[in-house]
Coordinates of N, CA and C in Angstrom, one line a residue:
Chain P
X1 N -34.2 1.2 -22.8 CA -33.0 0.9 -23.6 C -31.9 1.8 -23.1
X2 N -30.4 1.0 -23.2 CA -29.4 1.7 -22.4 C -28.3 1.3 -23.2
X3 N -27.6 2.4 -24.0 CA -25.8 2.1 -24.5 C -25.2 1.7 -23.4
X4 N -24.9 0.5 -22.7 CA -23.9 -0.3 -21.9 C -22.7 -0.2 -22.4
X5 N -21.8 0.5 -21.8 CA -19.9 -0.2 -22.2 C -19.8 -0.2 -21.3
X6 N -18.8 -1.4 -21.0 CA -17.8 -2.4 -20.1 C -16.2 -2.1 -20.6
X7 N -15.9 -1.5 -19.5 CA -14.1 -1.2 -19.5 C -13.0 -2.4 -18.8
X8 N -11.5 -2.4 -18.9 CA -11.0 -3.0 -18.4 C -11.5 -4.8 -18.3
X9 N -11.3 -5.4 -17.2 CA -11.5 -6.6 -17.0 C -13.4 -7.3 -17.1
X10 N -13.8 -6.2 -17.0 CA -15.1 -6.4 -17.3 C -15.7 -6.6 -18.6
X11 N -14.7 -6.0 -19.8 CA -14.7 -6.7 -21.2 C -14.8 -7.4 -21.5
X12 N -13.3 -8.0 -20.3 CA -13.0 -9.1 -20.8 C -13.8 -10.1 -20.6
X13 N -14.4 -10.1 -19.1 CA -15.2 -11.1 -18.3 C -16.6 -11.5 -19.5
X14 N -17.3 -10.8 -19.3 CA -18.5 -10.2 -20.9 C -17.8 -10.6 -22.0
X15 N -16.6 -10.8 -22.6 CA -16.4 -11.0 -24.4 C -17.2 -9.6 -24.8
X16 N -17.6 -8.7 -24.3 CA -18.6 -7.3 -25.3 C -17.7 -6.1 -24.7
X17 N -17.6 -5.4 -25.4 CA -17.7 -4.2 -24.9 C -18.7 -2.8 -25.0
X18 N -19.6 -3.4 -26.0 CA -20.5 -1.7 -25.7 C -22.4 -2.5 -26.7
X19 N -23.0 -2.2 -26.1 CA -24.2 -3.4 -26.0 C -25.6 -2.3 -26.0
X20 N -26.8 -2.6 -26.4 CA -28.0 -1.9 -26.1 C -28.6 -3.0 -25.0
X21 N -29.4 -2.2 -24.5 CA -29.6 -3.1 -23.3 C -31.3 -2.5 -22.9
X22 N -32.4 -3.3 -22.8 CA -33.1 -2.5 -22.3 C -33.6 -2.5 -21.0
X23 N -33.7 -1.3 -20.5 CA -33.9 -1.1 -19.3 C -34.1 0.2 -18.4
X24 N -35.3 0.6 -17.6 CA -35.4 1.9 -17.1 C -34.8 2.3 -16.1
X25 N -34.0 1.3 -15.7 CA -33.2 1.6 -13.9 C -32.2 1.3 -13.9
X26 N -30.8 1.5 -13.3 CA -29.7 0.6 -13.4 C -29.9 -0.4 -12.8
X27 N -30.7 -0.3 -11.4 CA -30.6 -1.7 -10.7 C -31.2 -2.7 -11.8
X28 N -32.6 -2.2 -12.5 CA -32.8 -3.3 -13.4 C -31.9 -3.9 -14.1
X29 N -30.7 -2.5 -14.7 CA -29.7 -3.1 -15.8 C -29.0 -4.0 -15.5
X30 N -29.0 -3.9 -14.1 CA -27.7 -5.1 -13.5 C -28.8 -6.6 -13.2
X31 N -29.9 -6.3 -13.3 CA -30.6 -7.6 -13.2 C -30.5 -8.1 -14.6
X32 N -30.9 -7.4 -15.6 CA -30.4 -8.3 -16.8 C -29.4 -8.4 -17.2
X33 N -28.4 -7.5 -17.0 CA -27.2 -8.2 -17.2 C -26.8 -9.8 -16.7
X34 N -26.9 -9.6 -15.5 CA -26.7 -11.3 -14.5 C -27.1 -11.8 -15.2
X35 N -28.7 -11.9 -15.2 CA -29.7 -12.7 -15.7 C -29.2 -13.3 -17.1
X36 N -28.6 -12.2 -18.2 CA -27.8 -13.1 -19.7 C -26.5 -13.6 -19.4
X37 N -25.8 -13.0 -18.1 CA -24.4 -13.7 -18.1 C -24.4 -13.6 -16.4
X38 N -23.9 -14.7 -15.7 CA -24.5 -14.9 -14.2 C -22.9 -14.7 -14.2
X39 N -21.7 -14.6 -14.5 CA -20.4 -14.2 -14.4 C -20.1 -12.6 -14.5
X40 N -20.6 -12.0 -15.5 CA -20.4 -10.9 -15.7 C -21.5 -10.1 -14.9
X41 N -22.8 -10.7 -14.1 CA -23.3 -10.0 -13.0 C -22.6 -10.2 -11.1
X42 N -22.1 -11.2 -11.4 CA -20.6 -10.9 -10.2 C -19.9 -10.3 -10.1
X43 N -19.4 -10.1 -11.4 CA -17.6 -9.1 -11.5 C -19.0 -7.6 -11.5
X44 N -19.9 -7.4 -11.8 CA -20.3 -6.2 -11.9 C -20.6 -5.6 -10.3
X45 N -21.2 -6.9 -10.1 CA -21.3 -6.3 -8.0 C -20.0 -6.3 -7.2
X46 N -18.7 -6.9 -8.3 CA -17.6 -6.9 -7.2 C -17.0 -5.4 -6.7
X47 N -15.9 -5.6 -5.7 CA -15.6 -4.5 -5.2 C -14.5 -3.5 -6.2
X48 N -14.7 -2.5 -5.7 CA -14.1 -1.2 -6.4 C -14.7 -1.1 -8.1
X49 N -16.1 -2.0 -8.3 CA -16.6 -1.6 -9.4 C -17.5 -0.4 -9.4
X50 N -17.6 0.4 -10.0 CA -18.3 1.8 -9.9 C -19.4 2.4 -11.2
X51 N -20.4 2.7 -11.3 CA -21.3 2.9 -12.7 C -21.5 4.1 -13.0
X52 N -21.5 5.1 -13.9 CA -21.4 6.5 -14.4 C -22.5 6.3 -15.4
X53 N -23.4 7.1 -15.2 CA -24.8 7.6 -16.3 C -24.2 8.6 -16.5
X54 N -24.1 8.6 -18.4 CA -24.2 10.0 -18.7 C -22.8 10.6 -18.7
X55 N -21.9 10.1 -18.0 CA -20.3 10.1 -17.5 C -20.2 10.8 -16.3
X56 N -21.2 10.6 -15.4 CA -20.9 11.2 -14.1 C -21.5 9.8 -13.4
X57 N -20.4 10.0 -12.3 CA -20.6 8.4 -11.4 C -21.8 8.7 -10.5
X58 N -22.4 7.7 -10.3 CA -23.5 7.5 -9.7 C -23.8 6.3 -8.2
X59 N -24.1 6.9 -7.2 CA -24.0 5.5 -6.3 C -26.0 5.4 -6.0
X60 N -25.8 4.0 -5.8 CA -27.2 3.5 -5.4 C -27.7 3.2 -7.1
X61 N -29.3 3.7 -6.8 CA -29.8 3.5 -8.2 C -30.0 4.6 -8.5
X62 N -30.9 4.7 -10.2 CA -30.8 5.8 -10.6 C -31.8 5.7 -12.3
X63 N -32.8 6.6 -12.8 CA -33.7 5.9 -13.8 C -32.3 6.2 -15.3
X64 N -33.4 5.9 -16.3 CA -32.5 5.5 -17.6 C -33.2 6.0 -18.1
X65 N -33.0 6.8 -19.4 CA -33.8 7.2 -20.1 C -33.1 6.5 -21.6
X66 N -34.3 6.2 -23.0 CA -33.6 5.6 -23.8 C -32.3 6.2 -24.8
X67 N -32.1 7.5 -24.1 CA -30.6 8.0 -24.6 C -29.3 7.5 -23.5
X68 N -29.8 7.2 -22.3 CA -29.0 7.3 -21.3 C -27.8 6.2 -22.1
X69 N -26.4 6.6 -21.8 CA -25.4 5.8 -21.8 C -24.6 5.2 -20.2
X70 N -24.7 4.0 -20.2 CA -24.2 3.3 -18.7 C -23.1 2.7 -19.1
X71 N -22.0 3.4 -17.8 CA -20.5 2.5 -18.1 C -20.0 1.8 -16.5
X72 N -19.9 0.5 -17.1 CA -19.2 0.2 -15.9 C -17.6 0.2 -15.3
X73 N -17.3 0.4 -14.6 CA -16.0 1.2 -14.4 C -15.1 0.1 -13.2
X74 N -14.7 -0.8 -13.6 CA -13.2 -1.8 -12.5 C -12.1 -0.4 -12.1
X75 N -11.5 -0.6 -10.9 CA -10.7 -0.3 -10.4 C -9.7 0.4 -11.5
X76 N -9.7 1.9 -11.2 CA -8.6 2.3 -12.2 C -7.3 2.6 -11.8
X77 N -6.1 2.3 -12.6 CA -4.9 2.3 -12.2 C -4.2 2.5 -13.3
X78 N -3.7 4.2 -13.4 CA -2.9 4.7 -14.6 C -1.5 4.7 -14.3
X79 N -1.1 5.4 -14.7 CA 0.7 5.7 -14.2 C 1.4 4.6 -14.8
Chain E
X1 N -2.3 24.3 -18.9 CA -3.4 23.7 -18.2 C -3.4 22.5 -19.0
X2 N -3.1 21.6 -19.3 CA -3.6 20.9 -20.1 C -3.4 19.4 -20.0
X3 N -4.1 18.3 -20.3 CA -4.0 16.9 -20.5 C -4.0 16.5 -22.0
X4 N -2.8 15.6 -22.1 CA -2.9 14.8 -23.4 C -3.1 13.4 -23.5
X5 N -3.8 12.7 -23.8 CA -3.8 11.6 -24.3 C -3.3 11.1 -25.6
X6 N -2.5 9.7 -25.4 CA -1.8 9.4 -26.7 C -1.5 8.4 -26.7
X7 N -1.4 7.5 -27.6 CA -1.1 6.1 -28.2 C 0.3 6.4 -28.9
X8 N 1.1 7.5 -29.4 CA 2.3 7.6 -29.6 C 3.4 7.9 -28.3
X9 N 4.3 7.4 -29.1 CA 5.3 7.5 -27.6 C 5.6 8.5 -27.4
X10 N 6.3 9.0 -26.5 CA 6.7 10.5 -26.1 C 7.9 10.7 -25.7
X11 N 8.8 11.7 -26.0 CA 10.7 12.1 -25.7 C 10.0 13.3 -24.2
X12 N 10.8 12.4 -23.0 CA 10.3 13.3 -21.7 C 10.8 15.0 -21.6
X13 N 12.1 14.6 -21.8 CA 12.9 15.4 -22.4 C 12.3 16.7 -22.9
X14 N 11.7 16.1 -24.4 CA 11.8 17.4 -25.2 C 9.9 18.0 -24.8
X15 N 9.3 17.2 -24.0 CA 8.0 17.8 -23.1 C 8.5 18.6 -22.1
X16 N 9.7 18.5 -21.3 CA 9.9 19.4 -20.6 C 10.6 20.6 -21.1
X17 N 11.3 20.6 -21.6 CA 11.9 21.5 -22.2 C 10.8 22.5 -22.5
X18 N 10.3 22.2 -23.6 CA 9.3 23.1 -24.3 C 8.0 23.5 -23.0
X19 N 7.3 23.1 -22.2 CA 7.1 23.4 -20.7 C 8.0 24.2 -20.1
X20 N 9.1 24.0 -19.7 CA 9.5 25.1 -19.1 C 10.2 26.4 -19.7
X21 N 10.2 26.8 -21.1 CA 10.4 27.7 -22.3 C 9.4 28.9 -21.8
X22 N 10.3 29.9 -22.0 CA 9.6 31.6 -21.8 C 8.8 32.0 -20.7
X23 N 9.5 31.5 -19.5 CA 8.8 31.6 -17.9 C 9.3 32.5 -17.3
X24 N 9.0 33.8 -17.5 CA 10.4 34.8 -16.8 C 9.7 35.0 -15.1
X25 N 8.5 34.2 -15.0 CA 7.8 34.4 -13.6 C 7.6 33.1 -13.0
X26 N 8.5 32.4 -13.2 CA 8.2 30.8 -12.9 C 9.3 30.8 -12.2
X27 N 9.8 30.2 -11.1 CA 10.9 29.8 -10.1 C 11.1 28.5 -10.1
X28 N 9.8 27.8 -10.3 CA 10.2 26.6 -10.0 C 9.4 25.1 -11.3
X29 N 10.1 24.3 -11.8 CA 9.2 23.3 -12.6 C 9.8 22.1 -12.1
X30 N 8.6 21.4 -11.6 CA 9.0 20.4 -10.9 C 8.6 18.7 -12.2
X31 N 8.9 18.0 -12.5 CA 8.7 17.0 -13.4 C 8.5 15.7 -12.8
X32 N 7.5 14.2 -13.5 CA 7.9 13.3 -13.0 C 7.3 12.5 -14.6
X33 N 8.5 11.5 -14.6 CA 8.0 10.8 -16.1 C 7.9 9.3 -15.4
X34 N 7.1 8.6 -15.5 CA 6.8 7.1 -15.5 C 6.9 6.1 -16.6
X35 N 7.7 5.1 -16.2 CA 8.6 4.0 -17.6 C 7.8 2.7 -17.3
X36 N 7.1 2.3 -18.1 CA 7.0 1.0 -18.2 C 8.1 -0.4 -17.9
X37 N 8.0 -1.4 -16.7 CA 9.3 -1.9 -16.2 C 8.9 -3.2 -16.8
X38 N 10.1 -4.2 -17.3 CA 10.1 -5.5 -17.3 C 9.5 -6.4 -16.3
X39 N 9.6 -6.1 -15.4 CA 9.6 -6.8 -14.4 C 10.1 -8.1 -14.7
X40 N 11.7 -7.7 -14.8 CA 12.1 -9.5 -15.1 C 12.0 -10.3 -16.6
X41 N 11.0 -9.6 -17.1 CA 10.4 -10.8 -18.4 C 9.4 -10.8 -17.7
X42 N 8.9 -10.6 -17.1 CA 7.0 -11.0 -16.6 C 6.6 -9.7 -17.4
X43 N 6.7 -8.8 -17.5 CA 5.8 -8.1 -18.7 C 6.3 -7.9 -19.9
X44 N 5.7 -8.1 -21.4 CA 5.6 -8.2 -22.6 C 5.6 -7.1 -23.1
X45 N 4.9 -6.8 -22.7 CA 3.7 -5.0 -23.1 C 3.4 -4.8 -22.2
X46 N 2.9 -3.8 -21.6 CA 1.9 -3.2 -20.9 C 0.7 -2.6 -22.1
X47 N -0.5 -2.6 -21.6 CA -1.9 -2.3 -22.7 C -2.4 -0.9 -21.4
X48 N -2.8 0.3 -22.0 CA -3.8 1.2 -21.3 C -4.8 1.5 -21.9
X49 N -6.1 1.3 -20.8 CA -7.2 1.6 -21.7 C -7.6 3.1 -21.3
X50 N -7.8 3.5 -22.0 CA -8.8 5.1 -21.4 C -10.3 5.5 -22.3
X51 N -10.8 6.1 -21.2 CA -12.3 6.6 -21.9 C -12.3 8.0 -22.4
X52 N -11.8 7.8 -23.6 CA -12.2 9.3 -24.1 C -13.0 10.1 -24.1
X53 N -13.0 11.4 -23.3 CA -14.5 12.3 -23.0 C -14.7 12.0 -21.7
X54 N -14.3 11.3 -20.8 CA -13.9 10.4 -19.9 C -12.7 11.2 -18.9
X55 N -11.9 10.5 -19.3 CA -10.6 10.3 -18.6 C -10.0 11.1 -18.4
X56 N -9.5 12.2 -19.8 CA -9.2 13.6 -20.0 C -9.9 14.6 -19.3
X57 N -11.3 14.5 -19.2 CA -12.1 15.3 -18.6 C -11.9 15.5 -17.0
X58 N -11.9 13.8 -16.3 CA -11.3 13.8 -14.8 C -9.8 14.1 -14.4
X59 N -9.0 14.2 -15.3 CA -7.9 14.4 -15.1 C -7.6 16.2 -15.2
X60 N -8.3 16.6 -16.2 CA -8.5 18.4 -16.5 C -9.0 18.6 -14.7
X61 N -10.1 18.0 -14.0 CA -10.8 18.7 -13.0 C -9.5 18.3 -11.9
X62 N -8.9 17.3 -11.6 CA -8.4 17.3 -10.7 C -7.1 18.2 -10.6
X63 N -6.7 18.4 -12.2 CA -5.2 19.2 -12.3 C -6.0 20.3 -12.0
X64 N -6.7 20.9 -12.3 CA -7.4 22.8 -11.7 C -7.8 22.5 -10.1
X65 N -8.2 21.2 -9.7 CA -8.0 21.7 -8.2 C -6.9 21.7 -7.7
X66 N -5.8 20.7 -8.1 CA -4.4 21.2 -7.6 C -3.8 22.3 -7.9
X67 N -4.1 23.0 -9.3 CA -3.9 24.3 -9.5 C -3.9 25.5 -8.4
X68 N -5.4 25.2 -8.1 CA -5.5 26.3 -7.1 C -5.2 25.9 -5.7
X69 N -5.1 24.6 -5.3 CA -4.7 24.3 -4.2 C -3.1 24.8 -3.8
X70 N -1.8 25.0 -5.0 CA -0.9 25.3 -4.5 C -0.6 26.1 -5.4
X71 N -1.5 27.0 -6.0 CA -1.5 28.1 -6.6 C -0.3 28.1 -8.2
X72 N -0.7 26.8 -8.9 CA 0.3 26.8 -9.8 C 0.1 28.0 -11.1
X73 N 1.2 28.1 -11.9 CA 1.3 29.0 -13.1 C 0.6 27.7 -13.9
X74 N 1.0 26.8 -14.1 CA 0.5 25.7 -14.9 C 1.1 24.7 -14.6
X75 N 0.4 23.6 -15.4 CA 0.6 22.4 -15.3 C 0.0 21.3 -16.4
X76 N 1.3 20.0 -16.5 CA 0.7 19.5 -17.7 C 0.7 18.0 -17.8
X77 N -0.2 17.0 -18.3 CA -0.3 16.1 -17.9 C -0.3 15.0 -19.3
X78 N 0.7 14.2 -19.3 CA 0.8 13.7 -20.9 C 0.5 12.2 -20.7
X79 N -0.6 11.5 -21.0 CA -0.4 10.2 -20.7 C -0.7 8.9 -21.6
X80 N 0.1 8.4 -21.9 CA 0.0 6.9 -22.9 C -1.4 5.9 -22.6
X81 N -2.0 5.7 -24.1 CA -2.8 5.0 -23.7 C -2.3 3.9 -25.0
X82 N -3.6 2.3 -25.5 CA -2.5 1.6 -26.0 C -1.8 0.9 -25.4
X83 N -0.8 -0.1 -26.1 CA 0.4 -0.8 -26.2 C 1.9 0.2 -25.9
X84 N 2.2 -0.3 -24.7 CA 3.5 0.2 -24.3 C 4.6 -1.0 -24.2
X85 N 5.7 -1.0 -24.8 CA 6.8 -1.4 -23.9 C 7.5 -1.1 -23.0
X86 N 8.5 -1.9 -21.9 CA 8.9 -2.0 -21.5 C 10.0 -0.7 -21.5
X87 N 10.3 -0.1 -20.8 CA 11.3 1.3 -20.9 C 10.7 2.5 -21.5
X88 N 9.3 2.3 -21.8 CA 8.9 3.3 -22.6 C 8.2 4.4 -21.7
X89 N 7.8 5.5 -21.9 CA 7.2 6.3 -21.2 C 6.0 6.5 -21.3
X90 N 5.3 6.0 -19.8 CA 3.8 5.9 -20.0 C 3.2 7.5 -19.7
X91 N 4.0 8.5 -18.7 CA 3.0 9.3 -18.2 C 4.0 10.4 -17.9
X92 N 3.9 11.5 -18.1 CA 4.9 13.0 -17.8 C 3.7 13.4 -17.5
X93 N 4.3 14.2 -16.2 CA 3.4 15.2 -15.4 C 4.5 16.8 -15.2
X94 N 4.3 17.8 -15.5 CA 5.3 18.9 -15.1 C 4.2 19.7 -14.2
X95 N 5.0 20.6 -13.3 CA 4.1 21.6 -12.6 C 4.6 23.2 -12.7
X96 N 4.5 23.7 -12.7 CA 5.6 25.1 -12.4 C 4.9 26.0 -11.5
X97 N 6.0 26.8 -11.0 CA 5.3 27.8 -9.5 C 6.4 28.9 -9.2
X98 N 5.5 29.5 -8.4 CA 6.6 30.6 -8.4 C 7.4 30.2 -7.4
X99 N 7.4 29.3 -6.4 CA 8.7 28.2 -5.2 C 8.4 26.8 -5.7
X100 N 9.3 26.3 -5.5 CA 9.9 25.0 -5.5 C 8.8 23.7 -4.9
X101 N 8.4 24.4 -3.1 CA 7.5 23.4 -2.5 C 6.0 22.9 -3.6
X102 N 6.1 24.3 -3.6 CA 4.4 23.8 -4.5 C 4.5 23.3 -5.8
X103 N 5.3 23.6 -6.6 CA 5.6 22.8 -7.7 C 5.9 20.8 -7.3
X104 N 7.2 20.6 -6.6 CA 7.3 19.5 -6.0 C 5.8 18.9 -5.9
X105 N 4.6 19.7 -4.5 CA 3.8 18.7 -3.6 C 3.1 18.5 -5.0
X106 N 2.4 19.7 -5.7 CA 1.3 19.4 -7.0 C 2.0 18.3 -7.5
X107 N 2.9 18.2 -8.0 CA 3.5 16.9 -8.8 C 3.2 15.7 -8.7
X108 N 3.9 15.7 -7.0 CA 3.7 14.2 -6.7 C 2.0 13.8 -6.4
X109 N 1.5 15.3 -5.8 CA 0.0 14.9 -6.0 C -1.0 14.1 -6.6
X110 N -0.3 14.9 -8.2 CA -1.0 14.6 -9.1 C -0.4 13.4 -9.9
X111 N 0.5 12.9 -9.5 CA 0.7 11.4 -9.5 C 0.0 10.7 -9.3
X112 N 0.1 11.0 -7.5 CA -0.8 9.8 -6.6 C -2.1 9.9 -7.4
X113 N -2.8 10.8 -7.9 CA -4.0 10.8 -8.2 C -4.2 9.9 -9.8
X114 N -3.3 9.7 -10.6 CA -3.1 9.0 -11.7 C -2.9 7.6 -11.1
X115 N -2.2 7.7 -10.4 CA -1.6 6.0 -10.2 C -3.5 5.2 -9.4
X116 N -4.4 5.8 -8.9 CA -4.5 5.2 -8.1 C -6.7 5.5 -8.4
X117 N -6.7 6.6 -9.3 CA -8.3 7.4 -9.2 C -8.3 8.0 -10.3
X118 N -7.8 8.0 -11.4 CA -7.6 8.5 -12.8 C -8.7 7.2 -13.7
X119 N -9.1 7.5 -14.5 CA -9.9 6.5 -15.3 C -8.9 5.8 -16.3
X120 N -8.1 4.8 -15.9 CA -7.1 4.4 -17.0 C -7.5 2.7 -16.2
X121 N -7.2 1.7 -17.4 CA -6.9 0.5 -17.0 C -5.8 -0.3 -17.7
X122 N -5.0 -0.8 -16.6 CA -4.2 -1.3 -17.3 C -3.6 -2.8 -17.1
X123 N -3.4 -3.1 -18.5 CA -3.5 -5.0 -18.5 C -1.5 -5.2 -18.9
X124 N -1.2 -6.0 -18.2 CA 0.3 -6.7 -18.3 C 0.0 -7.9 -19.1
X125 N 1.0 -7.8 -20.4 CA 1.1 -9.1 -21.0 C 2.3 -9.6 -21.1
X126 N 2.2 -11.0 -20.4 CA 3.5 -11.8 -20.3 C 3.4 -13.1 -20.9
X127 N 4.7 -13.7 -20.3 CA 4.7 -15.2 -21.4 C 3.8 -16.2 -20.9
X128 N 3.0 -15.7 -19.8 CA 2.1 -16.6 -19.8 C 0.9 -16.3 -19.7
X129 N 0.8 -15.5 -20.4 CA -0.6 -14.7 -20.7 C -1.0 -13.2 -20.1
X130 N -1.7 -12.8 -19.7 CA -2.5 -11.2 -19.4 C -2.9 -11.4 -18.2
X131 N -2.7 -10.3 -17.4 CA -3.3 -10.1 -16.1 C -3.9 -8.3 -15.8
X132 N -4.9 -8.1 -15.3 CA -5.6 -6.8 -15.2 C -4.8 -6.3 -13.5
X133 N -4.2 -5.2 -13.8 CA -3.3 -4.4 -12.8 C -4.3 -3.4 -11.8
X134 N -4.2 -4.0 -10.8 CA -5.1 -3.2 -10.2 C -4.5 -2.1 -8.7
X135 N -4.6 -1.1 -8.7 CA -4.4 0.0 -7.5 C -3.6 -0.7 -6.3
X136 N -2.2 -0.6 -6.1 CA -2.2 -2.0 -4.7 C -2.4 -0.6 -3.7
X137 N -2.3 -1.7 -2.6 CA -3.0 -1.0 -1.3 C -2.1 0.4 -0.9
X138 N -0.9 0.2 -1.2 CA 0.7 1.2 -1.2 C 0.4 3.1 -2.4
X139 N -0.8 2.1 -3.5 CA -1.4 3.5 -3.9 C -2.3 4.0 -4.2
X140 N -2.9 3.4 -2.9 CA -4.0 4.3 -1.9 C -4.1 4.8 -1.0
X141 N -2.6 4.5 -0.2 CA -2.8 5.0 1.0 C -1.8 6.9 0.5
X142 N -1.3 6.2 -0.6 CA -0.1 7.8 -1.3 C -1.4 8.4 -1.6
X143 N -2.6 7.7 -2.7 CA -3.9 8.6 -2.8 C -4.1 9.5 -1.5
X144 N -4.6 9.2 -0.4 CA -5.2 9.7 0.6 C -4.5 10.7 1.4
X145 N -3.2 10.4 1.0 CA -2.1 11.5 2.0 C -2.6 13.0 1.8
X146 N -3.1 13.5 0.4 CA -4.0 14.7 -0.1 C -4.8 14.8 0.4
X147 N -5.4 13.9 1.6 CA -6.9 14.9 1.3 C -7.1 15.3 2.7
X148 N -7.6 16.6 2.6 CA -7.8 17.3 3.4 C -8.9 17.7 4.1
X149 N -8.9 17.6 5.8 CA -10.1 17.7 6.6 C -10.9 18.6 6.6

């Protein structure tokens, strides 16, 4: 089990923004993600999207633990 | 040292002011305020999202490496999250130093680093609906001009 939030366009894409999810790996998490929404597992593999466990970004995979919190992160642009 | 985040508007003005107040070792405060543009009537509002605990947090670490990178007295970083209009002021950055250069480079630095690798998102609403604003290629390549081999 995983607190999921979805930032920026990926909210939007999903209609959710912050979800339990269960799952012991991210790469799992991104399988079921797809798997409940096959749009919102695209925009998750598209480019300059980025995933942070815990709030530190993370590349490749990575396990979950049932406190773990996963955020997916679109292209940021402040200013 | 510090980052604010805010959903109220901000007078640039009276942030600098009070920033550069009681510096008798400061030579130099360099400023840059960013306004939200019409573009014509194509934007309504601009919307900024930020992750609290988040966003503040990567913007603290990158202002302390530019700190020590050009050795600033301080530096301050004020940035609108929320519903902005058009004219309004999304983001004040000040720097101060004991010369001019390094106040200036941190500044614009730490622009480039807002505009382009800051955790903020931001959506344009126009009259014909919302579009999600993404990094153009012009600021990434300002991103990269900092980094060093």
């Amino acid at each position: 089990m995983a607190r999921v939030l979805l930032f920026g366009r990926l909210a939007d894409v999903a209609g959710w923004r912050e979800r339990m999810i269960e799952a012991d790996s991210l790469s799992a998490l991104r399988v079921a993600l797809a798997r409940g929404d096959g749009v919102l597992g695209e925009a998750l593999a598209g480019p300059g999207v980025q995933a942070a466990i815990d709030k530190t970004i993370v590349r490749g995979d990575a396990a979950l633990t049932p406190a773990s919190e996963v955020a997916f992160l679109p292209p940021m642009s402040g200013g | 040292m510090s980052v604010v985040l805010q959903t109220e508007p901000f007078e640039p003005g009276a942030l600098l002011t009070a920033f550069a107040a009681g510096r008798a070792e400061t030579g130099a405060v360099a400023s840059f305020t960013g306004l939200a543009r019409a573009e014509q009537g194509r934007a309504v509002a601009l919307e900024l999202e930020a992750w609290p605990g988040f966003t503040d947090i990567e913007i603290a670490r990158i202002g302390e490496t530019a700190a020590a990178r050009w050795g600033l007295q301080d530096w301050l970083v004020v940035h609108r999250t929320g519903p902005i209009a058009p004219g309004e002021a999304i983001v004040f950055v000040a720097t101060a130093a004991s010369h001019r250069r390094e106040a200036f480079e941190a500044c614009d630095h730490l622009m480039d680093y807002l505009k382009s690798r800051a955790p903020f998102w931001k959506k344009e609403h126009g009259p014909d609906g919302a579009r999600w604003i993404e990094p153009t290629d012009r600021d990434r390549t300002d991103a990269e001009r900092w980094e060093t081999t």
